[in-house]
Amino acid sequence: MYRYFIILIAACLLHKNLIAQPDSILQVYATNFQEEKVFIHFDKTSYLPGETIWFKAYLAAATELSTISKNFYAEFTDSAGNVLQHFTAPIILSSAKGMFAIPSNYKQKSIYIKAYTSWMLNFDSTFLYKKSIPIIQTTTNHHVATSIPTTTIHFFAEGGNLINELQSRVAFKATTKTGYPVSVKGAIYNNSGKLIDSIFSEHDGMGSFFITPKQGESYTVKWIDEWTINHTTTLPLALQEGITMRVTNDYDKIALTINRQEKAPNELKILRIVATMHKHMVYRSNVRLLNNTNITAEIPISNLPTGILQITVFNANWLPIAERIFFVKTDDYESPVDARIFKPNFNAKAKNFIEINIPDEITSNVSVAITDADVTTAATEDIISSLLLTSDIKGYVHNPMFYFSNNADSTKKFLDLVMLTNGWRKINWTKVAQNKTPTITYPKDTTYLSLAGKVFGAKTSQLIKAESINLFIRTKDSAMRFLSMPIQPDGSFLQKNYIFFDTATAFYQFNKNKDLAYSTAVNFSNLLLNAPLKITTDSFIVKQAINDTVGLAKRLQLWEQQKAIDKFNKTTTLEEVTVTTKYKRPEDKLDNEYTSGLFRGGDAQQFDIENDPMAVGAINILSYLEGRVAGLMINNTSAPPSIMWRGGTPGLYLNEMLTSSDAIQTISVSDIAYIKVIKPPFLGGIGGSSSAGAIAIYTKKGKSMNTESTRSLDNKKVAGYTVTKEFYAPNYEENAELKSLNDIRTTLYWNPYVILDAKNRTVQLSFFNNDVTKKMSINIQGMNEEGKLISIQKNVQ
């Protein structure tokens, strides 16, 4: 792993007695209070009413994959903040997949998404993931002239403040009220009307200049925006005393120059410099300015990971007096994954293949979107620019991918302007000085869904007599599971780590006091966060849907065709379109008969035990599996038997209930009907999930629980995770009769979980073109186990 958090001491600048005050508490912050960050990969950059938004969320903490949270939350809202959907999903491999079906009658130009984990709610809400998703409205006149926007300009002194008699660098940022950059030019005047300097924006509304404030003077900037409108803005007032800081990049180090006034007080003559990254202290030194008014410290950065470095200067009393951030950019953040489409075939409904390969054996988790490039604009943010840049600073950054597109000096200069003109995740130095830690309202959620409940109306003696509560859990697919949970003296009961979707019905009875159900009430909860009533959307930057009028025209034309197809499908009888049923293998029939929910279908190796003559001679089911599944290693000599597959331990399920290897070993092979070895990641059943896949074992069916056995029992509904359907893409080889139907999909392929590892360094995926696409856009995002980021965006035509 590439983690280089080493405290560096600048010996030439040190005072002999270093104060170690921040060290221990910062280590506590870094270890126990690391914040999570979210990036979401969407299949497209804009949508039409009635379309489905497919997405995958990735979670990181500092420079690593986050293992803090188990549950992911998102709210989709309209512009007024009304919640259209409260979405929940289990976090698997530091990621979660989802979908949102846009209402066909949605009339607004944007849908807003806020995404987070419960742990993220403990910290500054500014850093929750927020995004406006453009919605193209077919009834909008896209040629109407837009009004001239209101523009503003903000000035930021390097280090935080202007200081009288000291030269400071001042950065500025000009934007519309919605946050979009505006080109400006102007001049600075003092209060006597004297011209001090001129200014102009260098990149995306940002620029900088130098100024030395004089005692008794104030300064105004007269500037003109790109619509030739004149403005006047006052510069921040300079402080009477303080220091200035100037940071410059010198390849493998940065130079920090500090200036004090000639008659500075003593507390400004001994200063302390601290540099932190992701709350880890990476540099500290004391500097003495007793005889000199300026000094330059060198901060080594060659061993630091890519990301934001926070540099703080304290006075002798450990009070922060100047601070700024600097972006450390190295070549260590990206995994060089490669992807290509073999001989792309743009004929109608033609089959295509995309190959993805990793250069090493480090497990990588990626999502893949292939769309019609002529109707969707390219993304301006990817997992790299999001997790390394925008998720760690406040404010809107226009086209953040640009800053990672090359290593030119001009690009680094523009990136430093971003550092100077945006707020960031600041450490609360007041709390650090007091040895205080952040207040935690939401503890780390270390488990998935819970089946939690409480019995009301019973005496303690009655609860003790009942001992436990028996539950029959029936999910939407009619799968039934049995649980027995002890009842605590306060009436509560709890079973953690469940994964199911939609809603389940919990039929219950008290174990040793069945009549207790008549005199009590039982409430159930899954212990997930509740949906908020409303979301504030003021801080969202409203993105434009599309700038290419040709692409927009094609998109709208396809939309009209899709509406005609939908109308046709609603009025077409079954006799008019005949779909031939595909032949089913015996294993597929067993899959339909025995499996349910997340266990059904998917990428798996199947075994029909009842009809396999080789199974008769097997000692137990684990011995039977040895040698039949590539890479599956079973050690039957250990107690309990150990199982390894694809670098981890797969989940073991008996009739879709989590079990153990020693329990499996006791089951007679003759009692087994069907085994399914599911490739990772497996999103789990009742009892959990596994990033190393799962082995699901099914016994022959006998008399099972049915509706009749639970009909007389009291029951309550329990909410599960939000249902996410599988992305539908036609297979014209297996269903040739579909070729007669029109196909104008704009998303040709979406796969949220493609796993590459030492055993599968190359993965080949197939998909079919639609009837119209002549240019394909490939967008692959992801992370590997070491936290390196993966981003591929290219067009094929």
Short mmCIF file of N, CA, C and O in Angstrom, two decimals, residues 14 17 92 95 181 189 194 220 226 228 256 260 269 337-338 341 355 474 515-516 647 662 672 709 727 734 765 771:
data_model
loop_
_atom_site.label_atom_id
_atom_site.label_comp_id
_atom_site.label_asym_id
_atom_site.label_seq_id
_atom_site.Cartn_x
_atom_site.Cartn_y
_atom_site.Cartn_z
N LEU A 14 14.90 24.50 13.36
CA LEU A 14 14.30 24.05 14.61
C LEU A 14 14.80 24.83 15.82
O LEU A 14 15.97 25.15 15.94
N ASN A 17 13.70 22.95 21.72
CA ASN A 17 12.62 22.36 22.51
C ASN A 17 11.31 22.41 21.72
O ASN A 17 10.57 23.38 21.80
N ILE A 92 -20.80 -2.98 -0.42
CA ILE A 92 -20.00 -4.18 -0.68
C ILE A 92 -18.73 -3.75 -1.40
O ILE A 92 -18.78 -3.00 -2.37
N SER A 95 -18.36 -0.09 -2.00
CA SER A 95 -19.17 0.46 -3.08
C SER A 95 -20.61 -0.02 -2.95
O SER A 95 -20.90 -0.97 -2.23
N PRO A 181 -18.01 29.86 -13.76
CA PRO A 181 -16.94 30.85 -13.88
C PRO A 181 -17.25 31.93 -14.90
O PRO A 181 -17.93 31.68 -15.91
N TYR A 189 -7.76 50.36 -7.09
CA TYR A 189 -7.53 51.76 -6.74
C TYR A 189 -7.54 51.89 -5.21
O TYR A 189 -8.28 51.18 -4.52
N LYS A 194 -5.88 56.48 -6.58
CA LYS A 194 -4.65 56.15 -7.27
C LYS A 194 -4.70 54.70 -7.80
O LYS A 194 -5.10 53.79 -7.09
N THR A 220 -10.35 49.40 -3.58
CA THR A 220 -11.51 48.90 -4.32
C THR A 220 -11.04 48.41 -5.69
O THR A 220 -10.01 48.86 -6.22
N GLU A 226 -17.72 39.47 -18.64
CA GLU A 226 -17.71 39.12 -20.07
C GLU A 226 -18.94 39.61 -20.82
O GLU A 226 -18.99 39.52 -22.05
N THR A 228 -19.73 42.78 -20.47
CA THR A 228 -19.36 44.21 -20.47
C THR A 228 -20.14 45.01 -19.42
O THR A 228 -20.38 46.21 -19.62
N LEU A 256 7.97 27.47 1.72
CA LEU A 256 7.04 28.29 2.49
C LEU A 256 7.80 29.50 3.02
O LEU A 256 8.68 29.37 3.87
N ARG A 260 7.21 38.80 8.58
CA ARG A 260 6.60 39.53 9.69
C ARG A 260 6.91 41.02 9.54
O ARG A 260 7.80 41.43 8.79
N LYS A 269 7.43 36.25 16.70
CA LYS A 269 8.85 36.06 16.36
C LYS A 269 9.30 34.61 16.54
O LYS A 269 10.35 34.23 16.04
N VAL A 337 -5.18 0.69 -15.67
CA VAL A 337 -6.07 -0.31 -16.28
C VAL A 337 -6.29 0.05 -17.73
O VAL A 337 -6.38 1.22 -18.10
N ASP A 338 -6.40 -0.96 -18.58
CA ASP A 338 -6.59 -0.73 -20.00
C ASP A 338 -7.93 -1.32 -20.44
O ASP A 338 -8.38 -2.33 -19.90
N ILE A 341 -12.40 -1.84 -27.25
CA ILE A 341 -13.43 -2.58 -27.96
C ILE A 341 -12.80 -3.22 -29.19
O ILE A 341 -12.18 -2.53 -30.00
N GLU A 355 -12.82 -5.44 -23.80
CA GLU A 355 -11.87 -6.17 -22.96
C GLU A 355 -11.23 -5.21 -21.98
O GLU A 355 -10.76 -4.14 -22.35
N ARG A 474 -40.86 -13.66 5.77
CA ARG A 474 -41.20 -13.94 4.37
C ARG A 474 -40.90 -12.70 3.54
O ARG A 474 -41.46 -11.63 3.76
N ASP A 515 -49.68 -17.01 24.40
CA ASP A 515 -50.83 -16.13 24.63
C ASP A 515 -50.42 -14.68 24.84
O ASP A 515 -51.28 -13.79 24.82
N LEU A 516 -49.11 -14.43 25.04
CA LEU A 516 -48.65 -13.07 25.26
C LEU A 516 -48.94 -12.17 24.06
O LEU A 516 -49.05 -10.95 24.21
N GLY A 647 -8.95 -15.09 -2.89
CA GLY A 647 -8.29 -14.23 -1.92
C GLY A 647 -9.07 -13.98 -0.64
O GLY A 647 -8.66 -13.15 0.17
N ASP A 662 -18.16 -26.33 9.57
CA ASP A 662 -18.31 -27.57 10.34
C ASP A 662 -19.75 -28.07 10.32
O ASP A 662 -20.00 -29.28 10.34
N ILE A 672 -28.54 -33.60 -0.21
CA ILE A 672 -28.32 -32.36 -0.98
C ILE A 672 -28.91 -32.50 -2.37
O ILE A 672 -28.72 -33.50 -3.05
N SER A 709 -49.06 -22.34 7.56
CA SER A 709 -48.43 -22.46 8.88
C SER A 709 -48.25 -21.12 9.57
O SER A 709 -48.01 -21.07 10.77
N PHE A 727 -29.85 -4.20 -14.93
CA PHE A 727 -29.90 -3.44 -16.18
C PHE A 727 -30.28 -4.38 -17.33
O PHE A 727 -29.69 -5.44 -17.51
N GLU A 734 -29.36 -14.93 -28.57
CA GLU A 734 -30.23 -15.90 -27.91
C GLU A 734 -31.70 -15.65 -28.18
O GLU A 734 -32.52 -16.55 -28.02
N LEU A 765 -16.27 -8.53 -21.94
CA LEU A 765 -17.71 -8.31 -21.79
C LEU A 765 -18.32 -8.10 -23.18
O LEU A 765 -17.72 -7.46 -24.03
N ASP A 771 -30.01 0.46 -32.94
CA ASP A 771 -30.22 0.64 -34.38
C ASP A 771 -29.56 1.88 -34.95
O ASP A 771 -29.48 2.03 -36.17
#
